[in-house]
PDB file of C-alpha atoms in Angstrom:
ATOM      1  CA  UNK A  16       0.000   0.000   0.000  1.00 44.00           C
ATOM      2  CA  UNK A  17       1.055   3.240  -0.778  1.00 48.00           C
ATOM      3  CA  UNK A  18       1.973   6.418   1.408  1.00 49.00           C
ATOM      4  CA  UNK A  19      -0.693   8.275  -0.134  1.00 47.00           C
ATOM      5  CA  UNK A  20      -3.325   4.795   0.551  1.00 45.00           C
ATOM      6  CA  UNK A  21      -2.100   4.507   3.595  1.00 42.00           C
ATOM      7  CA  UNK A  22      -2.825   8.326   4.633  1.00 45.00           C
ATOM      8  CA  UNK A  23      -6.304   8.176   3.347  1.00 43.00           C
ATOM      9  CA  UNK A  24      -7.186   4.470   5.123  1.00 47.00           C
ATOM     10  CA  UNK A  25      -6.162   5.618   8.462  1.00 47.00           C
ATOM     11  CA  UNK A  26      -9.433   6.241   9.978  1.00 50.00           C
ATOM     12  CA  UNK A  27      -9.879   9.034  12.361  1.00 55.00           C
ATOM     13  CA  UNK A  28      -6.285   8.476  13.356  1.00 52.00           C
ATOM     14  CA  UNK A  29      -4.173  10.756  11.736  1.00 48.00           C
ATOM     15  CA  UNK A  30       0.156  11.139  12.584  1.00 50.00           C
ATOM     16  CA  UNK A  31       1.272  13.676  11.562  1.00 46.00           C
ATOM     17  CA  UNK A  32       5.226  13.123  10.054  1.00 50.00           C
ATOM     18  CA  UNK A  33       6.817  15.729  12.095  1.00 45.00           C
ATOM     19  CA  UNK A  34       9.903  15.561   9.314  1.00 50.00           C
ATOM     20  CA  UNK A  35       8.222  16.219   6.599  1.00 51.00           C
ATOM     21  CA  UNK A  36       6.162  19.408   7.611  1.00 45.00           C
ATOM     22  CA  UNK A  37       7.506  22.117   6.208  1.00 47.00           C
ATOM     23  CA  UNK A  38       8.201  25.631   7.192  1.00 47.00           C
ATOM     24  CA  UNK A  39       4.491  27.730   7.728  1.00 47.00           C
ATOM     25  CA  UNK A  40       4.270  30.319   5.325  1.00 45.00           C
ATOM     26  CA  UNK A  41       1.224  32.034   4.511  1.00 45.00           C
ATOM     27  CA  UNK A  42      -0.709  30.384   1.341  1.00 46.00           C
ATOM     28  CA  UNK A  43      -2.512  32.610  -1.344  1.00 43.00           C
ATOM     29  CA  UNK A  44      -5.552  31.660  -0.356  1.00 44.00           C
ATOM     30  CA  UNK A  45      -4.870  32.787   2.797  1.00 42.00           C
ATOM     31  CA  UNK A  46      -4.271  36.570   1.701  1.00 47.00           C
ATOM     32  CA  UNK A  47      -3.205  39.110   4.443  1.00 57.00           C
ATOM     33  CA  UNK A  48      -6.104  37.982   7.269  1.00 73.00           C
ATOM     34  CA  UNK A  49      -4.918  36.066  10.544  1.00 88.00           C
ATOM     35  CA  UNK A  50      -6.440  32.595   9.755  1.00 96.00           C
ATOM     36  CA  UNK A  51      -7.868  29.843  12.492  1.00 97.00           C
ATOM     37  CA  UNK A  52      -8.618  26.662  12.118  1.00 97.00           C
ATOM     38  CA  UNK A  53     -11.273  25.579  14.652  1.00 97.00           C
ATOM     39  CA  UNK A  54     -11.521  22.059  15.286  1.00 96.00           C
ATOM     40  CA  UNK A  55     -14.449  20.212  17.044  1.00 95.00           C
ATOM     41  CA  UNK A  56     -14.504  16.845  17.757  1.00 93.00           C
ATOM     42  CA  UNK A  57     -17.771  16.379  19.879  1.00 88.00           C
ATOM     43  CA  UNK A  58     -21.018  15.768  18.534  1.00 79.00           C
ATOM     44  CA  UNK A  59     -23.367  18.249  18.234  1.00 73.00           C
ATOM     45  CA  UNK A  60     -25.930  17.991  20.704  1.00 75.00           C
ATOM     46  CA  UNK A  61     -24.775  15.608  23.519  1.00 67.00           C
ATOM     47  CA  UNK A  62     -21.767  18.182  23.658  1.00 64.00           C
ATOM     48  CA  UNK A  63     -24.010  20.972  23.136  1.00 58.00           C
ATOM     49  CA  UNK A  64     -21.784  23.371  24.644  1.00 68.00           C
ATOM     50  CA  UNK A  65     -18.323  22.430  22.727  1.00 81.00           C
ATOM     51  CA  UNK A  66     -20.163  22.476  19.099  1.00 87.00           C
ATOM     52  CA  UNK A  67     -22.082  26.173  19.946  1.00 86.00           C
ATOM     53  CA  UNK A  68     -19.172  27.313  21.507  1.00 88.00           C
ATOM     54  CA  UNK A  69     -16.939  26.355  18.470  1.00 93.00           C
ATOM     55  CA  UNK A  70     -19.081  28.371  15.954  1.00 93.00           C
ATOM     56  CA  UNK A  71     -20.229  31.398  17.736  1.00 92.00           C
ATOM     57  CA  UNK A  72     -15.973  31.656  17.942  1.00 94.00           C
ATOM     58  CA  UNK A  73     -15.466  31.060  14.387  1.00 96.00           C
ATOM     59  CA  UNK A  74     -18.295  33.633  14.063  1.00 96.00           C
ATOM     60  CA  UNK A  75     -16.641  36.136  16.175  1.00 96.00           C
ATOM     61  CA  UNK A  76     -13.972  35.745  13.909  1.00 96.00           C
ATOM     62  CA  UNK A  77     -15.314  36.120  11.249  1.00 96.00           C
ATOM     63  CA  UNK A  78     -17.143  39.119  11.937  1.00 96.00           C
ATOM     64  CA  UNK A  79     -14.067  40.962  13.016  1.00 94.00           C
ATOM     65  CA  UNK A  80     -12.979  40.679   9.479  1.00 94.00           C
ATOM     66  CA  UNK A  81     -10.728  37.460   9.838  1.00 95.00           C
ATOM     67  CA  UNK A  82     -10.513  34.156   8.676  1.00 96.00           C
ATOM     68  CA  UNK A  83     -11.513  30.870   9.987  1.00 97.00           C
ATOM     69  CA  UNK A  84     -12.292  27.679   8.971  1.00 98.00           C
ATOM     70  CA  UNK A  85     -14.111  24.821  10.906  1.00 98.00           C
ATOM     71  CA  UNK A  86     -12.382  21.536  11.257  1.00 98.00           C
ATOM     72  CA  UNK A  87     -15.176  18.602  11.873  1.00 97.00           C
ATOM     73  CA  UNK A  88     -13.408  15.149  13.175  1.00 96.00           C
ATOM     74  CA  UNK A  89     -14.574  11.847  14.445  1.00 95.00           C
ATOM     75  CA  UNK A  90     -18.063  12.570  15.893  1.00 93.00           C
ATOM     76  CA  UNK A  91     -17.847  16.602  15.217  1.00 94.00           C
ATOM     77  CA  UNK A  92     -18.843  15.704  11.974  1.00 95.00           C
ATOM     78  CA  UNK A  93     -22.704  15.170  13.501  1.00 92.00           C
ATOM     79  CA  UNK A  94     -22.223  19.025  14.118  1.00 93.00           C
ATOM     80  CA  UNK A  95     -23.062  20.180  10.428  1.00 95.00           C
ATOM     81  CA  UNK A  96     -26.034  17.004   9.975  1.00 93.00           C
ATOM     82  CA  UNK A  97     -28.471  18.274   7.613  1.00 92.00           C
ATOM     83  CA  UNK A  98     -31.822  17.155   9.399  1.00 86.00           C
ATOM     84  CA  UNK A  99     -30.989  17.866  12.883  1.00 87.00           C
ATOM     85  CA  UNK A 100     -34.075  19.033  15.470  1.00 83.00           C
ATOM     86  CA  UNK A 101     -32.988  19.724  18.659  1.00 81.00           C
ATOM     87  CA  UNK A 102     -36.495  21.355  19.667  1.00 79.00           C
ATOM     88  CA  UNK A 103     -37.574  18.077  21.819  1.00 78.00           C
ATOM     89  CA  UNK A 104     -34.069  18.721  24.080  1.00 79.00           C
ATOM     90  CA  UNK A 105     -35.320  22.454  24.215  1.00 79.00           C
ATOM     91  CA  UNK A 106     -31.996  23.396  22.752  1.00 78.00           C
ATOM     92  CA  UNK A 107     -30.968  26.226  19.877  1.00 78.00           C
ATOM     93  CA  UNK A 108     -30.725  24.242  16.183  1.00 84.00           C
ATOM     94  CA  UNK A 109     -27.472  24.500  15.473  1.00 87.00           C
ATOM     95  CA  UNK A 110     -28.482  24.983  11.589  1.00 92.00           C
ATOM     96  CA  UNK A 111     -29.054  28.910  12.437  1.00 91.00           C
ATOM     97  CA  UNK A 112     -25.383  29.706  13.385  1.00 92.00           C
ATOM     98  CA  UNK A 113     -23.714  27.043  11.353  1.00 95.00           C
ATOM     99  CA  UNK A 114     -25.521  29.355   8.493  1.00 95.00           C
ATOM    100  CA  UNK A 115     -24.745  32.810   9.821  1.00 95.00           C
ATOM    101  CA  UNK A 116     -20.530  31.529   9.787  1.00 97.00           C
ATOM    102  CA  UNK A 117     -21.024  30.274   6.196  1.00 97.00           C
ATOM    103  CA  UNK A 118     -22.969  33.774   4.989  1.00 95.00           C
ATOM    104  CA  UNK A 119     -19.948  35.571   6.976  1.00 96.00           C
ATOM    105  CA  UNK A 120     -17.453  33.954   5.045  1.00 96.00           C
ATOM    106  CA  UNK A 121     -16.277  30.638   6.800  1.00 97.00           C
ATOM    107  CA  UNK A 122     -15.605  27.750   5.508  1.00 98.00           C
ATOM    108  CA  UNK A 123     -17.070  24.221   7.277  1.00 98.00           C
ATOM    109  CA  UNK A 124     -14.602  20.988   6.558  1.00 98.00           C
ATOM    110  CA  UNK A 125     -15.513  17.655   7.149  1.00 98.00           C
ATOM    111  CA  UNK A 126     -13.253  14.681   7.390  1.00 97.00           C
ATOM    112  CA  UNK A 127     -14.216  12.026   4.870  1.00 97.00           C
ATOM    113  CA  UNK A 128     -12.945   9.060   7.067  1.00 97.00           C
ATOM    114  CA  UNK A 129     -14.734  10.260  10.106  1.00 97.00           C
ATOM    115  CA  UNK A 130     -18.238  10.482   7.975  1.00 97.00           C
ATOM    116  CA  UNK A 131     -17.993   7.115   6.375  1.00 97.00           C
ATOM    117  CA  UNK A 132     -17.112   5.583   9.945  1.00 97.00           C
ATOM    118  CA  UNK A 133     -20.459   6.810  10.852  1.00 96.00           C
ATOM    119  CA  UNK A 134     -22.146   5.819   8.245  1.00 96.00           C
ATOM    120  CA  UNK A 135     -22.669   9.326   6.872  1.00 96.00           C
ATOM    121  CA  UNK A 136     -22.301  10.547   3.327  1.00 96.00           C
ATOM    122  CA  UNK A 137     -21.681  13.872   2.397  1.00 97.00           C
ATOM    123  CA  UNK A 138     -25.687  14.151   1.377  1.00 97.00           C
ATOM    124  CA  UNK A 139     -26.439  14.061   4.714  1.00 96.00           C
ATOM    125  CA  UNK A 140     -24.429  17.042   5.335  1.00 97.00           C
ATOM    126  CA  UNK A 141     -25.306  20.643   5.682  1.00 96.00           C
ATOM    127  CA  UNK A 142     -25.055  22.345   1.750  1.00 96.00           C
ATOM    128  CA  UNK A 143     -21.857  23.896   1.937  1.00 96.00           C
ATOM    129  CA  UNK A 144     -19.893  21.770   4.065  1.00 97.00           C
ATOM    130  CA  UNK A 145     -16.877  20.400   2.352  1.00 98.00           C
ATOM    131  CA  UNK A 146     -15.820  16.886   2.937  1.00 98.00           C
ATOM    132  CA  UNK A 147     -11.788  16.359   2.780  1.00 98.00           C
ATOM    133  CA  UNK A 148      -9.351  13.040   2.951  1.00 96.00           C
ATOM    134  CA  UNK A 149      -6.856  13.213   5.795  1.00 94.00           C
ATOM    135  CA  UNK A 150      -4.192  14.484   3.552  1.00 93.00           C
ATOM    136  CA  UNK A 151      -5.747  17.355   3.139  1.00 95.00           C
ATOM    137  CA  UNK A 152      -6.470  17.875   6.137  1.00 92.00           C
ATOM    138  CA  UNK A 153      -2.408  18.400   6.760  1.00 90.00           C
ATOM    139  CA  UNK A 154      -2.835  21.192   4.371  1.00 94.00           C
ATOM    140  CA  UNK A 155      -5.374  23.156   6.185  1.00 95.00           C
ATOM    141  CA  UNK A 156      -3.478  22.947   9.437  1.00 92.00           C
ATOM    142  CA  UNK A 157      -0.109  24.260   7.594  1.00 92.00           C
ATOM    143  CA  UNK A 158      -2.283  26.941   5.804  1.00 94.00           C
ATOM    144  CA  UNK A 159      -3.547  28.498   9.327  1.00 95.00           C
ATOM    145  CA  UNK A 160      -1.584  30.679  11.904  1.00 92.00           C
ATOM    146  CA  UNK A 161      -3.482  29.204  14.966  1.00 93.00           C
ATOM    147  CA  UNK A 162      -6.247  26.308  15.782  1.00 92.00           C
ATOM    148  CA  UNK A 163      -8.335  25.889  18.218  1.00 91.00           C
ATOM    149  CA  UNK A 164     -10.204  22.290  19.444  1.00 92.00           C
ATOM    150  CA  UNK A 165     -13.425  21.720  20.941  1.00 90.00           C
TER     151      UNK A 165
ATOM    152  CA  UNK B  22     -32.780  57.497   9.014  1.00 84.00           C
ATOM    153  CA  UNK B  23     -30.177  54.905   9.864  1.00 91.00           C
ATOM    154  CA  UNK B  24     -30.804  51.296   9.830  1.00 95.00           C
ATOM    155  CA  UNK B  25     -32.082  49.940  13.258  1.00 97.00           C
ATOM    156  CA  UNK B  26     -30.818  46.122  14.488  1.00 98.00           C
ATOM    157  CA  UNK B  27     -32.651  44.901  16.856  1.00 98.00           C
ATOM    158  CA  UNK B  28     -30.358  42.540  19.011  1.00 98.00           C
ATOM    159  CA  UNK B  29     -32.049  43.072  22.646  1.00 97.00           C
ATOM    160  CA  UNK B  30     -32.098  39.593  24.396  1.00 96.00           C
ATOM    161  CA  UNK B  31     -28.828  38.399  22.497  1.00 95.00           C
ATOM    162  CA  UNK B  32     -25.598  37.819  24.311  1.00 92.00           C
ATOM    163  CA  UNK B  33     -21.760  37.972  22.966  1.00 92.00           C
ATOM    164  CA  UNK B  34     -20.774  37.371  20.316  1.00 93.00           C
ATOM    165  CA  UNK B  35     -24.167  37.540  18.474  1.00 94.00           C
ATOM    166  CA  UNK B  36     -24.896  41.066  18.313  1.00 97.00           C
ATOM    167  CA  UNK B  37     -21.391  41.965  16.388  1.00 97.00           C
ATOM    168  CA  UNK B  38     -22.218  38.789  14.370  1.00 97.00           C
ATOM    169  CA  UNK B  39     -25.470  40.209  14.129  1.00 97.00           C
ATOM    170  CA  UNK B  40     -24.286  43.556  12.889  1.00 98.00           C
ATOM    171  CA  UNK B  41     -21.444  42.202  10.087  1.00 97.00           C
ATOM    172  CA  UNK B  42     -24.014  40.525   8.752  1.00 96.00           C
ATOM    173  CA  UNK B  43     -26.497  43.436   8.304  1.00 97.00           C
ATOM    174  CA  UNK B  44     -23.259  45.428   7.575  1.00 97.00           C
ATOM    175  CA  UNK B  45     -22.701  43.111   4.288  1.00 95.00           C
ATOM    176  CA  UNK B  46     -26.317  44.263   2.839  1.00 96.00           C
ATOM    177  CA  UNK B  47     -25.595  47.776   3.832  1.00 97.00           C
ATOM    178  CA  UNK B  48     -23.795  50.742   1.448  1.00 97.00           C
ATOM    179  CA  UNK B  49     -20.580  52.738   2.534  1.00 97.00           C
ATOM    180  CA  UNK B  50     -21.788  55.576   4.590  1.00 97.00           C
ATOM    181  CA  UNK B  51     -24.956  54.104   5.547  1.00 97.00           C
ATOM    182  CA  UNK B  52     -25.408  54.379   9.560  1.00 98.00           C
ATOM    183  CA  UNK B  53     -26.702  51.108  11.228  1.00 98.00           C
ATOM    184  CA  UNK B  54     -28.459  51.548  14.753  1.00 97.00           C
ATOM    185  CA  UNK B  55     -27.363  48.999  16.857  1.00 98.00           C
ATOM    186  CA  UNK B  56     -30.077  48.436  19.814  1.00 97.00           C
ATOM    187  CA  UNK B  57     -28.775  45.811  22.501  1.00 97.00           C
ATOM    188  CA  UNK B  58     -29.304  44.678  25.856  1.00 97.00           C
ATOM    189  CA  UNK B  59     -25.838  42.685  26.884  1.00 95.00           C
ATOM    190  CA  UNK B  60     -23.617  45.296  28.838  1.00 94.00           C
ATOM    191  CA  UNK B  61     -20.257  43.439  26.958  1.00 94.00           C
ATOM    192  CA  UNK B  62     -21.802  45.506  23.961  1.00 95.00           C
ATOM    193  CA  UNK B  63     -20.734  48.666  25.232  1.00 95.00           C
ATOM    194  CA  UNK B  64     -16.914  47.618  25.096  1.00 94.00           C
ATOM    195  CA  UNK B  65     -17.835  45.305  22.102  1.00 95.00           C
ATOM    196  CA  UNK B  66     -19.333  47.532  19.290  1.00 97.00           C
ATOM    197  CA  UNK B  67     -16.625  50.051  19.639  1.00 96.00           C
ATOM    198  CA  UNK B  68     -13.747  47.761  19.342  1.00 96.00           C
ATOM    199  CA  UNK B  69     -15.552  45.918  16.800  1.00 96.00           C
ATOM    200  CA  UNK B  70     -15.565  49.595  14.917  1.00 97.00           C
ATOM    201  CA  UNK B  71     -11.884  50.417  15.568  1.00 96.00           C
ATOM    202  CA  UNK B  72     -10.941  46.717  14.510  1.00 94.00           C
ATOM    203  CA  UNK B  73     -12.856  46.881  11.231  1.00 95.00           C
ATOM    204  CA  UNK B  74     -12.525  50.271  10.441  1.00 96.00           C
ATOM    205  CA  UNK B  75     -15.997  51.267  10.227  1.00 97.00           C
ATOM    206  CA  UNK B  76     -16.895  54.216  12.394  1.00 98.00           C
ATOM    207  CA  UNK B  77     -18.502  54.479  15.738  1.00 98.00           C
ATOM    208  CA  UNK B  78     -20.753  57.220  15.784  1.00 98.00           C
ATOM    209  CA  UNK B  79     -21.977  56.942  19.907  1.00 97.00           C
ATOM    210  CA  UNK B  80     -24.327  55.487  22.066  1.00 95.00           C
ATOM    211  CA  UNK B  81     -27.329  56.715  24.417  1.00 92.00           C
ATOM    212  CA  UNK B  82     -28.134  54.494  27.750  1.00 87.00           C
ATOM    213  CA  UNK B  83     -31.663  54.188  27.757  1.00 81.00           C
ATOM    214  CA  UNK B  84     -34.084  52.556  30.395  1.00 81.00           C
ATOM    215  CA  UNK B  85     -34.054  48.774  29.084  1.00 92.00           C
ATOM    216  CA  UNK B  86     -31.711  48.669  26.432  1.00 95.00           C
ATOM    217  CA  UNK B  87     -28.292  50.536  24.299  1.00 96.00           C
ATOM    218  CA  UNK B  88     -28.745  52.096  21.491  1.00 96.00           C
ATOM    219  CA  UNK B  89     -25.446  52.454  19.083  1.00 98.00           C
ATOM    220  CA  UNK B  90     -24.783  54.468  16.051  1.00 98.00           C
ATOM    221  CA  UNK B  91     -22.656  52.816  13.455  1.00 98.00           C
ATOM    222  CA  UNK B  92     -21.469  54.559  10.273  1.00 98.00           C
ATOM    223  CA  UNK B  93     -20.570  51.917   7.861  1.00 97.00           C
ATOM    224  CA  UNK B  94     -16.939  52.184   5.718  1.00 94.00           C
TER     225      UNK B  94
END
């Protein structure tokens, strides 16, 4: 099996090859702003606080003209589900805010691996959300200046 | 008249998410009217204004709630 097979098999496990990361330099994409990568591995609502408190930062962010992107892992990924109703737990949907940080500008990234562990596709995901392989998802943490995990 | 925005009821961070939001639909110059109830406003909206560059305009104290001028960049 291949390096590259091997990195996109590995599950919601993910080493990172201290060796081979390079040197952090600002990527195009990420222009001039201060970028953060907020990551959230809890499920949405039996971790209520961790998921709401991960977006209303990444909204805060946002809204103070800077970047940030939202990392979904393992069971984080239930955070962006596209039929959730949290109304009989008498909590907030989730849907609301998770819209207000894409119409500010964020970007919501899924990890493919952690979905298809579930048994989740990206249908069932929130329009918008992108779903990623692990590899990528070494690229998004070298493209950011901080992170922050829920 | 500026735009009102009624956030009374909503705590930190949403009424500065609140107003870049409205801010995005809004045209340079326009004035927003920020109307809030969460004390952390009163440090928020200003910083949120020297951080972004738009321009803070005031605020009056009334009985129940702030009221905050906004002039938009």
């Amino acid at each position: 099996m291949s390096q590259q097979a091997e990195q996109e098999s590995c599950g919601d496990q993910c080493v990172i090859d201290l060796s081979k990361r390079q040197k952090k330099v600002p990527t195009e994409s990420q222009g001039d702003g201060r970028a953060t990568l907020i990551i959230l591995t809890q499920g949405t609502y039996g971790h209520h606080d961790d998921g709401f408190s991960a977006i209303q930062v990444g909204s805060a962010l946002l809204a103070e003209e800077e970047r940030a992107t939202l990392l979904l892992l393992e069971d984080g990924v239930y955070f962006a589900s596209r039929d959730q109703n949290p109304s009989s737990l008498g909590l907030p949907n989730n849907l609301r805010y998770i819209q207000d940080f894409l119409e500010l500008g964020g970007r919501i990234l899924a990890l493919d691996t952690s979905l298809r562990r579930r048994g989740l596709s990206p249908e069932d995901l929130v329009p918008g959300v992108e779903v990623i392989p692990p590899s990528r998802m070494l690229k998004e943490i070298e493209a950011h200046h901080a992170s922050v995990t829920f | 008249m500026p735009e009102v925005l009624d956030c009374r009821g909503m705590r930190c961070p949403r009424p500065i998410v609140e107003m870049a939001k409205k801010m995005k639909t809004m045209e340079p110059g326009q004035t927003l009217e920020l109307w809030a109830t969460d004390p952390v406003a009163k440090k928020d909206v200003p910083a949120w204004c020297q951080k972004t560059g738009n321009t803070f305009l005031g605020e009056e104290l009334g009985q129940e709630y702030f009221r905050f001028l906004v002039q938009k960049k």
